[in-house]
CSV table of C-alpha atoms and ligand atoms in Angstrom, one decimal:
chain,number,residue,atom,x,y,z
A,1,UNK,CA,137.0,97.9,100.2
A,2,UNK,CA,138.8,95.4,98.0
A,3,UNK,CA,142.3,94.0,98.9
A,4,UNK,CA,144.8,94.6,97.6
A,5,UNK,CA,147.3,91.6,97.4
A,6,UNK,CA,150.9,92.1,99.3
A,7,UNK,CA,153.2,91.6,95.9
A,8,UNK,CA,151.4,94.4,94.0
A,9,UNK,CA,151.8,97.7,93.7
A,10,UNK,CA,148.6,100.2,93.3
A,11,UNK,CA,149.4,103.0,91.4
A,12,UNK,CA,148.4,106.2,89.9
A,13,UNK,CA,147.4,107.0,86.5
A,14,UNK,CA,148.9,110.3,85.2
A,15,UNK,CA,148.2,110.4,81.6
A,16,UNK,CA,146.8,108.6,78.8
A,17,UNK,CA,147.1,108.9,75.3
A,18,UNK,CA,144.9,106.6,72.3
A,19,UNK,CA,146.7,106.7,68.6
A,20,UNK,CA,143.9,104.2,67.1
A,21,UNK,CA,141.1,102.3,68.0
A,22,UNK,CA,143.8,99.8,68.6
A,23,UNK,CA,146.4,101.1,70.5
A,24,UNK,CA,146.8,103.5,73.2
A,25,UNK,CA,149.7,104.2,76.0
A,26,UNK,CA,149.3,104.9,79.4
A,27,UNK,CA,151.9,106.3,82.1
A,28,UNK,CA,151.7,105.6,85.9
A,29,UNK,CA,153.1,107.3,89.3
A,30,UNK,CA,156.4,105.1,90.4
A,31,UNK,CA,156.7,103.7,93.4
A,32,UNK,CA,160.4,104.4,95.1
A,33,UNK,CA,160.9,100.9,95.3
A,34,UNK,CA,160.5,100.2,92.1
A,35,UNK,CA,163.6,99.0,90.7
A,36,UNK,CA,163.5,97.5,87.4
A,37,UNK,CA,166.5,97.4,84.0
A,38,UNK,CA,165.2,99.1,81.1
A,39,UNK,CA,163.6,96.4,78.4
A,40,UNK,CA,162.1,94.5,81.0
A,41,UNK,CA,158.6,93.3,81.7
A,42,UNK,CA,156.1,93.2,85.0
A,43,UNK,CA,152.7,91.7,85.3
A,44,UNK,CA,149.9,94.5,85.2
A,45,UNK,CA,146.1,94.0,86.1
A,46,UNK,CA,143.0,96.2,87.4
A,47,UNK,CA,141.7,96.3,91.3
A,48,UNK,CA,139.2,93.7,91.6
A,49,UNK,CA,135.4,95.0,91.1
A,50,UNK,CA,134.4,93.3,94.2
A,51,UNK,CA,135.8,91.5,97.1
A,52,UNK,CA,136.9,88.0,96.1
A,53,UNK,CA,137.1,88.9,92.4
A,54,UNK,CA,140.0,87.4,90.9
A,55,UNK,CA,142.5,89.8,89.2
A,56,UNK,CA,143.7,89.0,85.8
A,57,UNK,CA,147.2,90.1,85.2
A,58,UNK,CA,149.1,89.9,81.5
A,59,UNK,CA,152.9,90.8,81.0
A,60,UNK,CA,153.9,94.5,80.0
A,61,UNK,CA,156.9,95.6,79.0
A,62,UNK,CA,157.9,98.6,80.6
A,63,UNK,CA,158.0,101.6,78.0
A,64,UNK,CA,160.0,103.9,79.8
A,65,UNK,CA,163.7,104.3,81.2
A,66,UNK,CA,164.6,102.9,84.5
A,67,UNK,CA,166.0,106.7,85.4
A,68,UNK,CA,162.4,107.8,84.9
A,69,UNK,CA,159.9,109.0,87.8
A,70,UNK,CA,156.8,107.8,86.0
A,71,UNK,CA,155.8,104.5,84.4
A,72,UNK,CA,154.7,104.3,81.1
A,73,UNK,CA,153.5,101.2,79.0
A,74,UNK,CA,152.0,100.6,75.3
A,75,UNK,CA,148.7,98.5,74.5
A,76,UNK,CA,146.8,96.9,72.2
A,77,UNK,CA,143.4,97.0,73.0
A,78,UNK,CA,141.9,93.1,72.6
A,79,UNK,CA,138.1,92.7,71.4
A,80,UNK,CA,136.7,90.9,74.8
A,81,UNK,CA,140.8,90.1,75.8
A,82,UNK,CA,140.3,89.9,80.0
A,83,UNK,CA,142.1,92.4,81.4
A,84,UNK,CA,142.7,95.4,77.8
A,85,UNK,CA,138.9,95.4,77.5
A,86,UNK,CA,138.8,97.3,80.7
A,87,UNK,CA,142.2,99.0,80.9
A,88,UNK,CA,141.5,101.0,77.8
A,89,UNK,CA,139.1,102.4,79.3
A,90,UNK,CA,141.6,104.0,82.6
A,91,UNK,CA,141.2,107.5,82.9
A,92,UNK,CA,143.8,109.8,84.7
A,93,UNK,CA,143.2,109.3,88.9
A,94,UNK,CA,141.9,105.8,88.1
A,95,UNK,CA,144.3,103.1,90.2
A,96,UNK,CA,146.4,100.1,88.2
A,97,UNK,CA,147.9,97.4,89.8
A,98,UNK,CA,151.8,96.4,89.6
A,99,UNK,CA,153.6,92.8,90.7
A,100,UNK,CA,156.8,94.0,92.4
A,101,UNK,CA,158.7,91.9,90.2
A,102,UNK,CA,159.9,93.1,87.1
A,103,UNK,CA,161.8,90.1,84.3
A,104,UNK,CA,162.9,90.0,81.0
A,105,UNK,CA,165.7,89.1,78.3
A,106,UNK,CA,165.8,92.2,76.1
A,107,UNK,CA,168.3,94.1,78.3
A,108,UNK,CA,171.4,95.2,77.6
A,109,UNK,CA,173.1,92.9,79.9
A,110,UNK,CA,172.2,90.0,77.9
A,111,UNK,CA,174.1,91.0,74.9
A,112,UNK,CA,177.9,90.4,74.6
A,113,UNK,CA,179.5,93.6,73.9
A,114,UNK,CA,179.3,95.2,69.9
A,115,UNK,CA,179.2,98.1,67.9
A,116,UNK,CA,175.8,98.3,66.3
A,117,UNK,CA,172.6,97.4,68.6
A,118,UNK,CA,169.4,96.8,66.0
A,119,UNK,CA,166.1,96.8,67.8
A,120,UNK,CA,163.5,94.8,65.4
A,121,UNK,CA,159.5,95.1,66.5
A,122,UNK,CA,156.5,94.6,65.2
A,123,UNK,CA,153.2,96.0,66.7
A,124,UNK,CA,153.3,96.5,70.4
A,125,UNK,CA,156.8,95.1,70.1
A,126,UNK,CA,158.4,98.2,70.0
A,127,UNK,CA,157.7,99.1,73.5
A,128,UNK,CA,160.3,97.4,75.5
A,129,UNK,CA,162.6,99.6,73.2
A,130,UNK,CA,160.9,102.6,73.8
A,131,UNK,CA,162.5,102.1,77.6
A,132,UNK,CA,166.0,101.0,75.8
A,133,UNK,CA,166.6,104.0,73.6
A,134,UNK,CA,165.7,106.0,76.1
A,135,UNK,CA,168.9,105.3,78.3
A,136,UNK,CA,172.2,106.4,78.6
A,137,UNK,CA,173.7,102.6,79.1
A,138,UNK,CA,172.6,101.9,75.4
A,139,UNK,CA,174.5,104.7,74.1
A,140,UNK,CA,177.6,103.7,76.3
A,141,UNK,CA,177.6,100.2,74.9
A,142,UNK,CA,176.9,100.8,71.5
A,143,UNK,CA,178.0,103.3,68.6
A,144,UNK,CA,175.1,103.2,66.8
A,145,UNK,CA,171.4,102.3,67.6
A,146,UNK,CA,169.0,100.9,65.1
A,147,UNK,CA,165.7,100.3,65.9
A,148,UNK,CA,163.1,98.6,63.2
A,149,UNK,CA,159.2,99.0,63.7
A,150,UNK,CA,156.9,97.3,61.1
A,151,UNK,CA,153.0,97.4,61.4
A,152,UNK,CA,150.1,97.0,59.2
A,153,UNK,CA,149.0,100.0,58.6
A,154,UNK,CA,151.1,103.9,59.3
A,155,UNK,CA,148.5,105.3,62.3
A,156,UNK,CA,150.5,102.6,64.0
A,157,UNK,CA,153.1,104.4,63.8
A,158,UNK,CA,152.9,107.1,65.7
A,159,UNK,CA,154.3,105.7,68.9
A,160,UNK,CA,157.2,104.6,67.4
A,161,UNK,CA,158.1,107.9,65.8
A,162,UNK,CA,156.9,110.2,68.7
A,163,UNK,CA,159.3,108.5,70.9
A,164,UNK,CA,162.3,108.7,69.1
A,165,UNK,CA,161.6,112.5,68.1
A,166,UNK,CA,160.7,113.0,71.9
A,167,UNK,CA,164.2,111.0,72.5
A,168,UNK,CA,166.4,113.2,70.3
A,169,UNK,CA,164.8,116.1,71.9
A,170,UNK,CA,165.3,115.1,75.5
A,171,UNK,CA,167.5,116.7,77.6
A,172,UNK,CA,168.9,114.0,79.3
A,173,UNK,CA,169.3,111.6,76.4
A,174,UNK,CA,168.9,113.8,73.3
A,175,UNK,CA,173.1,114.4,73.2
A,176,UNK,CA,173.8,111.0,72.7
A,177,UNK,CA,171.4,109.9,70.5
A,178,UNK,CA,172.2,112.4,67.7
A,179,UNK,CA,173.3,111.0,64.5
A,180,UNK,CA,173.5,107.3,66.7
A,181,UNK,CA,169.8,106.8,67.2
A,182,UNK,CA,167.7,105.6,63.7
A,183,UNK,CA,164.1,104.3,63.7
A,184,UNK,CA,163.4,102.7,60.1
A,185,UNK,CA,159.3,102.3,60.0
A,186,UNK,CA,158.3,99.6,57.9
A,187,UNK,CA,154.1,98.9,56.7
A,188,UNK,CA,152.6,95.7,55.2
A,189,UNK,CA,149.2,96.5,54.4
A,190,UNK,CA,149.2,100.4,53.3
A,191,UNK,CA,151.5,102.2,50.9
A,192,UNK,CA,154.3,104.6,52.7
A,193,UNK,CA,158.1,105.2,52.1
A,194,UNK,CA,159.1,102.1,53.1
A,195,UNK,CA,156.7,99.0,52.5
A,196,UNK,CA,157.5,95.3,53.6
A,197,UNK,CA,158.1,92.7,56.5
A,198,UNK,CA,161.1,93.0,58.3
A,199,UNK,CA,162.4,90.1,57.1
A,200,UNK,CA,161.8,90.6,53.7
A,201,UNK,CA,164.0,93.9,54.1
A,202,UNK,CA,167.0,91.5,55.4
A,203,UNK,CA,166.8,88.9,52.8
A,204,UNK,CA,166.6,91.4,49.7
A,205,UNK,CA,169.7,93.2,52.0
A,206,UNK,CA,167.2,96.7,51.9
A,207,UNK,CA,167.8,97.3,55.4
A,208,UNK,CA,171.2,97.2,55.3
A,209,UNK,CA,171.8,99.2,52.3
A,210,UNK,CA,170.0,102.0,54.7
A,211,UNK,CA,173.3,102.6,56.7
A,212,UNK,CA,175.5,101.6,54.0
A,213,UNK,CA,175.6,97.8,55.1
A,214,UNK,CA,175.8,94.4,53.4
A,215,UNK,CA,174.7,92.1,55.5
A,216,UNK,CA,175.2,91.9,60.0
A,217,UNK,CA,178.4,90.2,61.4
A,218,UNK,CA,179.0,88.7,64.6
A,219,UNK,CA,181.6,90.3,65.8
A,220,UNK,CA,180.1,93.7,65.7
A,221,UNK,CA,176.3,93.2,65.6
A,222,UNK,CA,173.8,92.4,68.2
A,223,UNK,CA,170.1,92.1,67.8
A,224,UNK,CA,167.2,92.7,70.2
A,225,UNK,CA,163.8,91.3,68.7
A,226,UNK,CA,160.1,91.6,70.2
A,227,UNK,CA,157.0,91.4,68.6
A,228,UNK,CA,154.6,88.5,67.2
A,229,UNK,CA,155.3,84.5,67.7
A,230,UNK,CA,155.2,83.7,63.8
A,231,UNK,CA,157.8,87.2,63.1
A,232,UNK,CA,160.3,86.0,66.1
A,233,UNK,CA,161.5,83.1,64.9
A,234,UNK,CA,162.0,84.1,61.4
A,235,UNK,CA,164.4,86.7,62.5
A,236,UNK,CA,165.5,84.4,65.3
A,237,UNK,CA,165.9,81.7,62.1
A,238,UNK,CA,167.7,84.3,59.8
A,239,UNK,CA,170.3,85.3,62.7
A,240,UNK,CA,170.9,81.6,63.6
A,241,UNK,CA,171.8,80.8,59.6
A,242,UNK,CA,174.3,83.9,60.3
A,243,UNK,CA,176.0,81.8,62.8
A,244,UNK,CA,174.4,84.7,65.8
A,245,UNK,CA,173.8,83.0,69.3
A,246,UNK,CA,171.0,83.4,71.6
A,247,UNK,CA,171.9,85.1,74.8
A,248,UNK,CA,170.1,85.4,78.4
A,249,UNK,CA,171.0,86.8,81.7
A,250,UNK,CA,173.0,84.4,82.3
A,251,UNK,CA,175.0,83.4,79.6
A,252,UNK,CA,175.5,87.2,76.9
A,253,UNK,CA,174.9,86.4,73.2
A,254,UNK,CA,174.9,88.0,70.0
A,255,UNK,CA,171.0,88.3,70.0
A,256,UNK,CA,168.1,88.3,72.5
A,257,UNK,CA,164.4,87.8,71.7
A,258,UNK,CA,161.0,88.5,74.2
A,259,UNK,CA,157.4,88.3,72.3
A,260,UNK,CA,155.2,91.1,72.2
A,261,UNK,CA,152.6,89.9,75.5
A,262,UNK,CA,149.0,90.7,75.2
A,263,UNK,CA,147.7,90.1,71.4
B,301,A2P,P1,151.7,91.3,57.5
B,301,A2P,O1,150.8,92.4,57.4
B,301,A2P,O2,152.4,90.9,56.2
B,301,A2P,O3,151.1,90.1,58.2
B,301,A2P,P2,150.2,91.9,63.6
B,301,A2P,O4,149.4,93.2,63.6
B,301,A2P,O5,149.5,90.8,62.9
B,301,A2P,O6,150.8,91.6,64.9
B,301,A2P,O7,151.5,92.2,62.6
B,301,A2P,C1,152.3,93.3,62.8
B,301,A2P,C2,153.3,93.3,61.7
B,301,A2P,O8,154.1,92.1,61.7
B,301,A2P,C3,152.6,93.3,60.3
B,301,A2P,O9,153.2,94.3,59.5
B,301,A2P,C4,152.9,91.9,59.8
B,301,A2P,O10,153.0,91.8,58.4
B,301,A2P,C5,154.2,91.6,60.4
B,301,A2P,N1,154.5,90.2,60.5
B,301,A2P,C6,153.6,89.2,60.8
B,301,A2P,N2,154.2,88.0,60.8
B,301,A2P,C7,155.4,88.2,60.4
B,301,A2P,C8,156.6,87.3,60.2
B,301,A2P,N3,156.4,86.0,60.3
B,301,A2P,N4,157.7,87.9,59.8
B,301,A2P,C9,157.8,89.2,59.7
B,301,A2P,N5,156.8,90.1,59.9
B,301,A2P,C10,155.7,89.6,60.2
């Protein structure tokens, strides 16, 4: 028997899902204390092989809505990385391990009030806003949501695009994302319809010219960012020269920024 430590939850896998040999989702049974905003992050980690072992935890952002009865989270799978050399290996039944304690800056309470919410990821990046799109609040707060997913390659893809056709479909949220919700998938390193970095796309004004934009303005855009270090601050750079200001839960801004956890 192996203890299990007071500020953790142990929970149930349900379901698993791999798109690549790098990347594969996984959903969890949800404890009915488990509170958490949708966008933000909790530690995860595996029960300890034998008693005494230390358990190595990393920061996941929660991939589904806080109305949702299950848990569900996106991950790389790291070469040798601690703690994703074992997980991708779970199997439905098998028992993961929550801190109580769920955090983050990408929620919607962070951002002053606007008409347009654009979501920029790259990589696992997009999963705190596979939680965001997926609730009502976002739809209440904003006309239109824009969500931008960019990877190497377009197998990485797929989560991105099955959870925004899965969202429009949905019963709960499907109403109000109609003709409001709009993923725009970008690659780098393989031809498909639209090729490029992110940020390339805002300096040449491409993205914009997508929904009939010049250009983002503070009094009506806001901007949620996650994904690499190195891709972070050149958005967060680009939105600065704009005149955009950071915001936390503390103090709303025009823009809020989390990096992608485990790489
Ligand atoms: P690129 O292929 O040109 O490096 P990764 O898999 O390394 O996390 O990268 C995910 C995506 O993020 C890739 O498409 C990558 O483009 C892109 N990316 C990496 N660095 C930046 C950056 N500084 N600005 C914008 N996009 C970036």
């Amino acid at each position: 028997m192996t203890t299990i430590p007071d500020n953790v939850f142990a929970e149930t896998v349900t379901e698993v899902e791999h798109y690549t040999d790098r990347l594969f989702r996984f959903r969890l049974t949800r404890p009915a204390s488990f509170r958490f905003r949708s966008g933000e992050f909790v530690m995860i980690g595996l029960p300890p092989q034998n008693d005494g072992d230390k358990i190595v935890y990393r920061a996941y952002s929660i991939a589904s809505p806080s109305w949702d009865d299950t848990i569900e989270f996106y991950s790389i799978k790291v070469p040798d990385g601690p703690l994703t050399e074992h997980l991708q290996k779970i199997k439905e039944g098998d028992t993961v391990l929550m801190r109580k304690k769920p955090t983050g800056t990408l929620v919607l309470d962070a951002l002053l009030p606007g008409k347009t919410l654009w979501m920029i990821s790259t990589g696992t990046g997009f999963a705190p806003f596979a939680s965001l799109i997926r609730d009502p609040e976002a739809y209440e707060k904003f006309d239109q949501v824009i969500v931008t997913h960019t990877c190497r390659e377009k197998a990485e893809l797929a989560y991105s695009i099955n959870t925004v056709t899965a969202t429009k479909d949905d019963p709960l949220v499907g109403e109000f994302t109609a003709d409001r919700l709009h993923l725009v998938t970008t690659t780098t390193r393989e031809d498909s319809p639209l090729t490029g970095r992110i940020t390339t796309l805002m300096d040449d004004g491409s993205l914009y010219n997508l929904f009939g934009r010049d250009g983002l303005k503070r009094d009506q855009d806001r901007v949620m960012i996650c994904g690499s270090m190195a891709m972070l601050n050149d958005v967060k750079d680009r939105l600065e020269a704009m005149g955009f200001v950071e915001g936390s839960n503390s103090a709303p801004g025009e823009f809020v920024v989390e990096r992608a956890f485990v790489d």
